[in-house]
Amino acid sequence: MTKTISIIGSGFSSLAASCYLAQQGNKVIIYEKNPTIGGRARQFKKDGFTFDMGPSWYWMPDVFERFFQDFNKKPSDYYELVKLNPAYRVYFGINDFISIYDNLAAIKNTFEEIEKGSGQKLETFINQAKSNYDIAIKDLVYRPGVSPLELITKETALKLNQFLGNVSADIRKKFKNKKLIQILEFPVLFLGAKPTKTPSFYNFMNYADFGLGTWHPKTGMFDVIRGIEKLALELGVTIKTNSPIEKIIVEGKTATGIVINGEIIKSDIILSGADYQHTETLLEKEHRAYSDNYWESRIFAPSSLLFFIGFNKKIENISHHALFFDTDFDQHAIDIYDKPKWPKEPLFYANFPSKTDLTCAPDGMETGFFLIPLAPGIEDNQSLREEYFEKIITRFEQLTQQEIRNNIIFKESFCKNDFVQDYNAYKGNAYGMANTLLQTAFLRPKLKSKKVRNLYFTGQLTVPGPGVPPALISGKLAAELIQKSLRS
């Protein structure tokens, strides 16, 4: 029997879930508060320049392949991928950078040149990371986080010590060079927590980095959003933008509809891909599963200060992805997680997609995207944004040995206040809830409401966690729970 399913939000998890639910023959309608789809993965265009506003790293291509395979499709049916070489570059000082190339053999050679004996250690480390990847990404993350027993398998039992240790300590036992340590610690930042707080098992992110490589959809990450949107429409999904949800209607502890612009829209099932905490504010207090104290006690992934910049010339001495680790890595982490404040000398990331995609900037020009990770809930105002732009652009010019400040055509910023306004993000977080040991799997907010029947959740604050591949998986998991309830 066909059910009407209303989905709140149009990010990766919502779009993915819509495809699975429509495939089962349901009437699926997505409601997006903003004028365009994509959630945090929206696209921004100005004066001939194109920007991905959120995710810019395409990692774990196998997860995308598995998603499309579920519909007898391939990613190439919807978008084209380019493997980046170098994958990225890490700057430590003037004329002091390390390029990470597109194959493990080349990366081993780079490590060996910097620290004798580290090449073979790296191979051993990545082999272990691959083993963890095969357990985690091919199996564990596709479990719905309903029971702790989901984590107990023959494979995980053999790796118990890796859930008790942490990534940072594990890396430092094997490698001594500070630069190599920081490069190896970097991938777990995608999980939203300090390497010292991330279980050793999560070194599978290093295999995602060095083993599977860094890819780029030909004309940007929004290609993937467009691709999944096209699949959803092919399956019969309806998508409505400019549709902010004002309330979730609950009758007799059962969700029965939503309110948009004063209009009641009846639904058999409601699935929210919006911020979990915000979604619960759409309910009366007695129907909320998690209290204000609960959310306050969680460890959230960082917020970010972003700059979208159009340059009137080509930028030199830079790669598509570039990390600037020329200041104190550990101190910046303290300023995010331990003693939240604006970092005195922040690490930052720069992305120049026009190095790969010539369509995202006018001829002879460059599209630039800069990001500074910040503590969620931090003060945000225009004066601080400008102060920190001056900090990073000065360092960028020094480290890449060129002047670019006078070549800026325009600069748009996006920070904590914008994450709150545009995405209803709790404390303006950019990446959801961190994947620490006590915020993993069944210890995360549930996909299925504990208090309201027919209300479900998906996305980065629930199972399995932050990142684009986990968002696709979260959509699948939520859809499977809904399908199971409809069959029972």
C-alpha positions as a printed Julia matrix, in Angstrom:
488×3 Matrix{Float64}:
  0.0     0.0     0.0
  1.41    3.39   -1.01
  2.32    5.69    1.88
  2.87    9.43    1.79
  6.3    10.29    3.17
  7.39   13.86    3.86
 11.15   14.49    4.01
 12.5    17.62    5.65
 15.61   19.02    3.94
 17.38   18.2     0.67
 20.95   17.42    1.68
 22.76   14.21    0.77
 21.02   12.05    3.39
 17.53   13.29    2.52
 18.05   12.87   -1.21
 19.48    9.38   -0.71
 16.59    8.32    1.55
 14.06    9.68   -0.93
 15.42    7.42   -3.65
 15.14    4.27   -1.51
 11.66    5.15   -0.28
 10.37    5.99   -3.75
 11.88    2.78   -5.1
  9.55    0.93   -2.7
  6.53    2.57   -4.3
  5.86    5.31   -1.75
  4.75    8.85   -2.54
  7.79   10.86   -1.45
  7.94   14.65   -1.18
 11.03   16.59   -0.1
 10.53   20.02    1.51
 13.56   22.35    1.47
 13.59   25.66    3.36
 16.11   27.33    1.04
 15.57   28.39   -2.6
 17.89   25.65   -3.88
 18.54   22.04   -2.96
 21.65   20.49   -1.46
 21.64   21.66    2.15
 25.23   22.31    3.19
 26.26   21.07   -0.28
 24.57   23.97   -2.08
 26.18   25.79   -4.95
 26.96   29.52   -5.11
 27.47   31.46   -8.36
 28.6    35.04   -8.87
 30.08   37.0   -11.8
 30.97   33.87  -13.76
 32.5    32.06  -10.74
 31.04   28.85   -9.29
 31.58   27.56   -5.75
 30.63   24.46   -3.79
 29.47   26.0    -0.51
 30.14   22.94    1.62
 31.79   19.56    0.98
 34.7    19.78   -1.44
 36.49   16.43   -0.91
 35.25   13.38   -2.8
 36.57   10.43   -0.78
 35.4     6.8    -0.5
 34.23    6.44   -4.11
 33.12    2.89   -3.34
 30.31    4.22   -1.09
 28.94    6.32   -3.96
 29.2     3.3    -6.27
 27.32    1.14   -3.77
 24.57    3.75   -3.49
 23.97    3.92   -7.24
 24.27    0.11   -7.57
 21.21   -0.17   -5.33
 19.28    1.35   -8.25
 21.13   -0.57  -10.98
 23.02    2.6   -11.84
 26.6     3.88  -11.74
 27.99    7.27  -10.71
 29.13    7.7   -14.32
 25.47    7.63  -15.38
 25.12   10.99  -13.62
 28.54   12.66  -13.34
 32.18   12.31  -14.33
 35.06   11.92  -11.89
 38.65   13.14  -12.11
 41.36   11.69   -9.83
 43.5    14.51   -8.46
 47.29   14.34   -8.69
 48.55   15.62   -6.41
 45.61   14.82   -4.2
 46.58   17.78   -2.04
 49.53   19.76   -0.77
 50.41   20.55    2.86
 52.32   23.77    3.61
 54.54   24.02    6.68
 56.51   27.16    5.77
 57.97   29.17    2.89
 59.27   26.72    0.25
 58.36   23.98    2.71
 55.47   21.82    1.57
 54.69   18.16    1.0
 52.62   16.95   -1.97
 50.51   13.83   -1.5
 50.31   12.04   -4.84
 47.66    9.75   -6.27
 49.22    6.36   -5.45
 50.65    4.69   -2.37
 54.02    3.91   -3.97
 54.69    7.6    -4.58
 53.48    8.52   -1.09
 55.8     5.89    0.42
 58.73    7.45   -1.43
 57.77   10.89   -0.1
 57.66    9.56    3.47
 60.97    7.74    3.06
 62.71   10.9     1.85
 61.57   12.72    4.98
 62.03    9.98    7.59
 64.23    6.98    6.87
 62.35    3.72    7.33
 58.94    5.37    7.32
 58.03    4.13    3.83
 57.74    0.51    4.93
 56.04    1.55    8.17
 53.51    3.46    6.12
 52.73    0.43    3.98
 52.12   -1.67    7.11
 50.0     1.08    8.64
 47.87    1.48    5.5
 47.38   -2.3     5.25
 45.96   -2.26    8.78
 43.86    0.8     7.88
 42.5    -1.1     4.85
 41.53   -4.0     7.09
 39.63   -1.58    9.33
 38.08    0.07    6.28
 36.79   -3.27    5.03
 35.19   -3.95    8.41
 33.81   -0.46    8.97
 32.74    0.87    5.59
 31.69   -2.4     4.01
 29.8    -3.66    7.06
 29.51   -1.79   10.4
 28.39    1.59    9.08
 25.49   -0.07    7.29
 23.99   -1.05   10.66
 21.29    1.2    12.13
 22.74    1.87   15.59
 19.83    0.17   17.37
 21.88   -2.11   19.61
 25.47   -2.34   20.93
 25.47   -5.92   19.67
 25.79   -4.54   16.12
 29.44   -3.75   16.91
 30.26   -7.2    18.2
 31.53   -9.35   15.37
 34.37  -11.81   15.0
 36.37   -9.12   13.2
 35.81   -6.35   15.77
 36.54   -8.71   18.66
 40.03   -9.15   17.24
 40.47   -5.37   17.14
 39.16   -4.48   20.61
 42.4    -2.7    21.54
 41.86   -0.33   18.61
 38.65    0.94   20.17
 40.46    1.65   23.42
 43.48    3.45   21.93
 43.44    6.67   19.91
 44.59    7.63   16.43
 47.17   10.16   17.59
 48.98    7.8    19.97
 48.92    5.01   17.4
 50.5     7.2    14.71
 53.14    8.59   17.06
 54.29    5.08   18.01
 55.2     4.46   14.36
 56.34    7.84   13.04
 58.59   10.5    14.58
 58.64   13.33   12.03
 56.15   16.02   13.07
 55.08   16.81    9.51
 54.32   13.19    8.68
 52.39   12.82   11.93
 50.22   15.83   11.08
 49.54   14.53    7.57
 48.45   11.18    9.01
 46.31   12.82   11.69
 44.6    15.13    9.21
 42.01   12.67    7.71
 40.3    11.96   11.03
 39.47   15.65   11.3
 36.71   14.8     8.82
 35.15   12.84   11.69
 34.88   16.02   13.72
 37.11   15.29   16.72
 40.71   15.65   17.88
 42.99   12.75   16.84
 43.65   12.18   20.56
 39.9    11.61   21.08
 39.3     9.44   18.02
 39.59    5.65   18.47
 42.51    3.98   16.68
 40.04    1.93   14.64
 39.18    5.08   12.71
 42.57    5.02   11.01
 40.53    3.57    8.14
 40.33    7.21    7.09
 44.02    6.97    6.16
 43.17    4.19    3.73
 40.4     6.37    2.31
 43.08    9.04    1.78
 46.18    7.14    0.62
 44.54    3.94   -0.63
 41.47    5.15   -2.52
 42.65    8.64   -3.39
 41.06   12.06   -3.75
 38.62   12.61   -6.6
 36.72   15.56   -7.97
 33.41   15.54   -9.85
 34.19   17.23  -13.15
 32.31   20.46  -12.44
 32.2    20.3    -8.64
 30.58   18.43   -5.75
 27.21   19.86   -6.72
 27.4    17.42   -9.67
 26.68   14.68   -7.13
 23.7    16.54   -5.68
 22.36   17.07   -9.21
 22.96   13.4    -9.99
 21.06   12.11   -6.97
 18.32   14.67   -7.6
 17.97   13.34  -11.16
 17.77    9.77   -9.86
 15.17   10.8    -7.29
 13.04   12.52   -9.93
 13.33    9.44  -12.17
 11.96    7.4    -9.26
  9.01    9.76   -8.83
 10.15   11.94   -5.92
  8.71   15.47   -5.73
 10.98   18.27   -4.49
  9.62   21.57   -3.16
 11.96   24.46   -2.29
 11.19   27.62   -0.27
  9.27   25.36    2.11
 10.41   25.9     5.72
  8.79   23.58    8.25
  7.05   25.43   11.08
  5.81   22.48   13.11
  5.54   18.69   13.2
  2.01   17.66   14.12
  1.69   14.84   16.65
 -1.63   13.18   17.48
 -1.71   10.44   20.11
  2.1    10.15   20.09
  2.06    9.62   16.31
  3.43   12.1    13.77
  0.65   12.87   11.32
  1.82   15.9     9.37
  3.86   19.04    9.04
  3.01   22.73    8.83
  4.51   24.86    6.04
  3.57   28.53    5.71
  0.52   27.88    7.86
 -0.66   24.96    5.71
 -1.1    21.51    7.26
  0.33   18.73    5.08
 -0.78   15.27    6.15
  1.86   12.52    6.1
  2.0     8.84    6.97
  5.72    9.09    7.72
  7.96   12.08    8.43
 11.73   11.82    7.92
 13.94   14.76    8.87
 17.31   15.31    7.28
 17.45   18.74    8.91
 19.54   19.4    11.99
 18.36   16.86   14.61
 18.24   19.31   17.51
 16.32   21.86   15.43
 13.87   19.2    14.24
 12.97   18.36   17.82
 12.17   22.03   18.48
  9.4    21.6    15.89
  7.77   19.22   18.38
  6.02   20.02   21.65
  8.44   19.56   24.54
  6.93   16.29   25.78
  7.6    14.68   22.39
 11.32   15.51   22.3
 13.68   12.59   22.91
 16.72   14.69   23.79
 16.89   17.56   26.27
 18.76   20.84   26.02
 21.24   19.42   28.54
 21.84   16.44   26.28
 22.78   18.59   23.31
 24.89   20.87   25.47
 26.87   17.86   26.74
 27.7    16.47   23.29
 31.02   17.0    21.49
 30.24   18.76   18.24
 32.39   18.94   15.17
 33.73   22.42   14.35
 31.98   25.32   12.78
 33.9    27.15   10.06
 34.69   30.57    8.7
 34.5    30.33    4.92
 35.51   32.78    2.22
 34.37   32.46   -1.4
 36.66   34.58   -3.58
 36.87   35.47   -7.25
 40.41   36.32   -8.44
 41.13   38.17  -11.69
 44.29   36.15  -12.37
 45.59   32.59  -12.07
 47.08   31.74   -8.67
 50.55   30.15   -8.73
 52.38   27.67   -6.5
 49.17   26.04   -5.33
 47.25   22.78   -5.87
 43.51   22.1    -6.07
 43.42   21.24   -2.34
 45.92   22.86    0.04
 46.31   22.62    3.81
 48.24   25.25    5.74
 49.85   23.7     8.81
 52.47   26.39    9.33
 51.18   27.21   12.82
 50.61   25.11   15.95
 48.33   22.19   15.02
 47.73   21.16   18.66
 46.97   24.68   19.88
 44.32   25.19   17.2
 42.68   21.92   18.3
 42.66   23.18   21.91
 40.99   26.4    20.73
 38.25   24.35   19.07
 37.58   21.58   21.59
 39.11   22.29   25.0
 38.99   26.06   25.54
 36.73   27.35   22.76
 37.87   30.68   21.36
 39.02   32.27   18.13
 42.5    30.79   17.48
 45.35   33.28   17.58
 47.09   31.69   14.6
 44.66   29.35   12.83
 45.39   26.48   10.54
 43.39   26.83    7.34
 42.43   25.08    4.12
 42.33   26.51    0.6
 40.54   25.01   -2.38
 41.05   26.16   -5.97
 38.63   24.05   -8.03
 39.47   26.03  -11.17
 42.83   24.2   -11.18
 40.81   21.14  -12.24
 37.54   22.55  -13.58
 38.04   25.38  -16.06
 34.3    26.06  -16.18
 34.09   27.38  -12.61
 35.97   30.63  -13.33
 36.2    32.99  -16.32
 39.22   32.54  -18.6
 42.48   33.51  -16.94
 40.85   33.81  -13.53
 40.64   31.63  -10.43
 37.92   30.45   -8.06
 39.15   30.3    -4.45
 37.58   28.89   -1.3
 39.22   29.34    2.12
 38.16   27.63    5.37
 39.18   28.12    9.0
 37.83   25.51   11.48
 36.31   27.16   14.56
 34.66   26.11   17.79
 30.86   25.79   17.44
 28.87   28.41   19.34
 31.65   30.96   19.06
 31.07   34.71   18.69
 30.67   35.73   15.06
 30.66   39.22   13.6
 31.92   41.0    10.48
 34.86   42.58   12.27
 36.21   39.19   13.37
 35.69   37.75    9.9
 37.76   40.56    8.35
 40.48   40.25   10.99
 40.88   36.55   10.26
 40.78   37.02    6.52
 43.75   39.37    6.86
 45.58   36.76    8.93
 45.21   33.96    6.41
 45.62   35.97    3.21
 48.87   37.44    4.54
 50.19   33.98    5.35
 48.96   32.61    2.03
 50.88   35.28    0.15
 54.03   34.63    2.18
 53.88   30.84    1.91
 53.1    30.73   -1.82
 55.35   33.73   -2.56
 52.95   35.86   -4.55
 50.67   38.84   -4.13
 46.98   38.14   -4.62
 45.2    40.6    -2.32
 44.85   43.23   -5.06
 43.51   40.64   -7.5
 40.33   39.96   -5.54
 37.21   40.82   -7.58
 34.82   39.93   -4.77
 34.84   38.13   -1.41
 31.84   36.58    0.34
 32.07   35.15    3.85
 30.03   32.47    5.63
 30.38   31.65    9.32
 28.63   30.42   12.45
 25.7    32.81   12.25
 25.06   31.77    8.63
 25.11   28.06    9.53
 22.43   28.81   12.12
 20.34   30.95    9.76
 20.6    28.85    6.6
 20.72   25.33    8.08
 19.34   25.7    11.63
 22.64   24.15   12.7
 23.05   23.68   16.44
 25.63   26.24   17.65
 26.4    26.84   13.98
 28.22   23.51   13.64
 29.42   22.73   10.12
 29.97   18.96   10.33
 27.53   17.58   12.9
 28.42   15.58   15.99
 31.95   14.25   16.39
 32.62   10.5    16.11
 34.26    9.98   19.49
 34.14    6.58   21.25
 31.09    7.62   23.3
 29.34    9.13   20.27
 29.64    6.17   17.91
 26.94    3.91   16.43
 24.24    3.07   19.03
 25.49    5.94   21.23
 24.43    8.57   18.68
 20.92   10.09   18.47
 18.58    7.48   17.05
 17.36    7.21   13.47
 13.87    6.46   14.83
 12.23    8.78   17.36
 12.01    7.2    20.8
  8.85    9.15   21.66
  6.9     9.72   18.44
  5.71    6.99   16.1
  6.29    7.48   12.36
  9.0    10.11   12.94
 12.51    9.35   11.7
 15.82   11.16   11.35
 18.78   11.02    9.0
 22.0    12.97    8.52
 25.2    13.9    10.27
 23.85   14.14   13.84
 22.59   10.58   13.77
 23.99    7.24   12.5
 26.64    6.72   11.19
 28.11   10.24   11.48
 29.6    13.27    9.7
 30.77   13.35    6.08
 29.22   12.87    2.65
 29.63    9.07    2.35
 28.13    8.55    5.85
 25.25   10.86    4.85
 24.4     8.61    1.9
 24.54    5.6     4.22
 22.4     7.37    6.81
 19.73    7.93    4.18
 19.73    4.25    3.34
 19.56    3.18    7.0
 16.64    5.5     7.75
 14.78    4.3     4.65
 15.32    0.66    5.66
 13.89    1.29    9.14
 10.86    3.0     7.6
 10.34    0.18    5.11
 10.59   -2.36    7.94
  7.93   -0.51    9.95
  5.62   -0.33    6.96
  5.89   -4.08    6.42
  5.18   -4.94   10.06
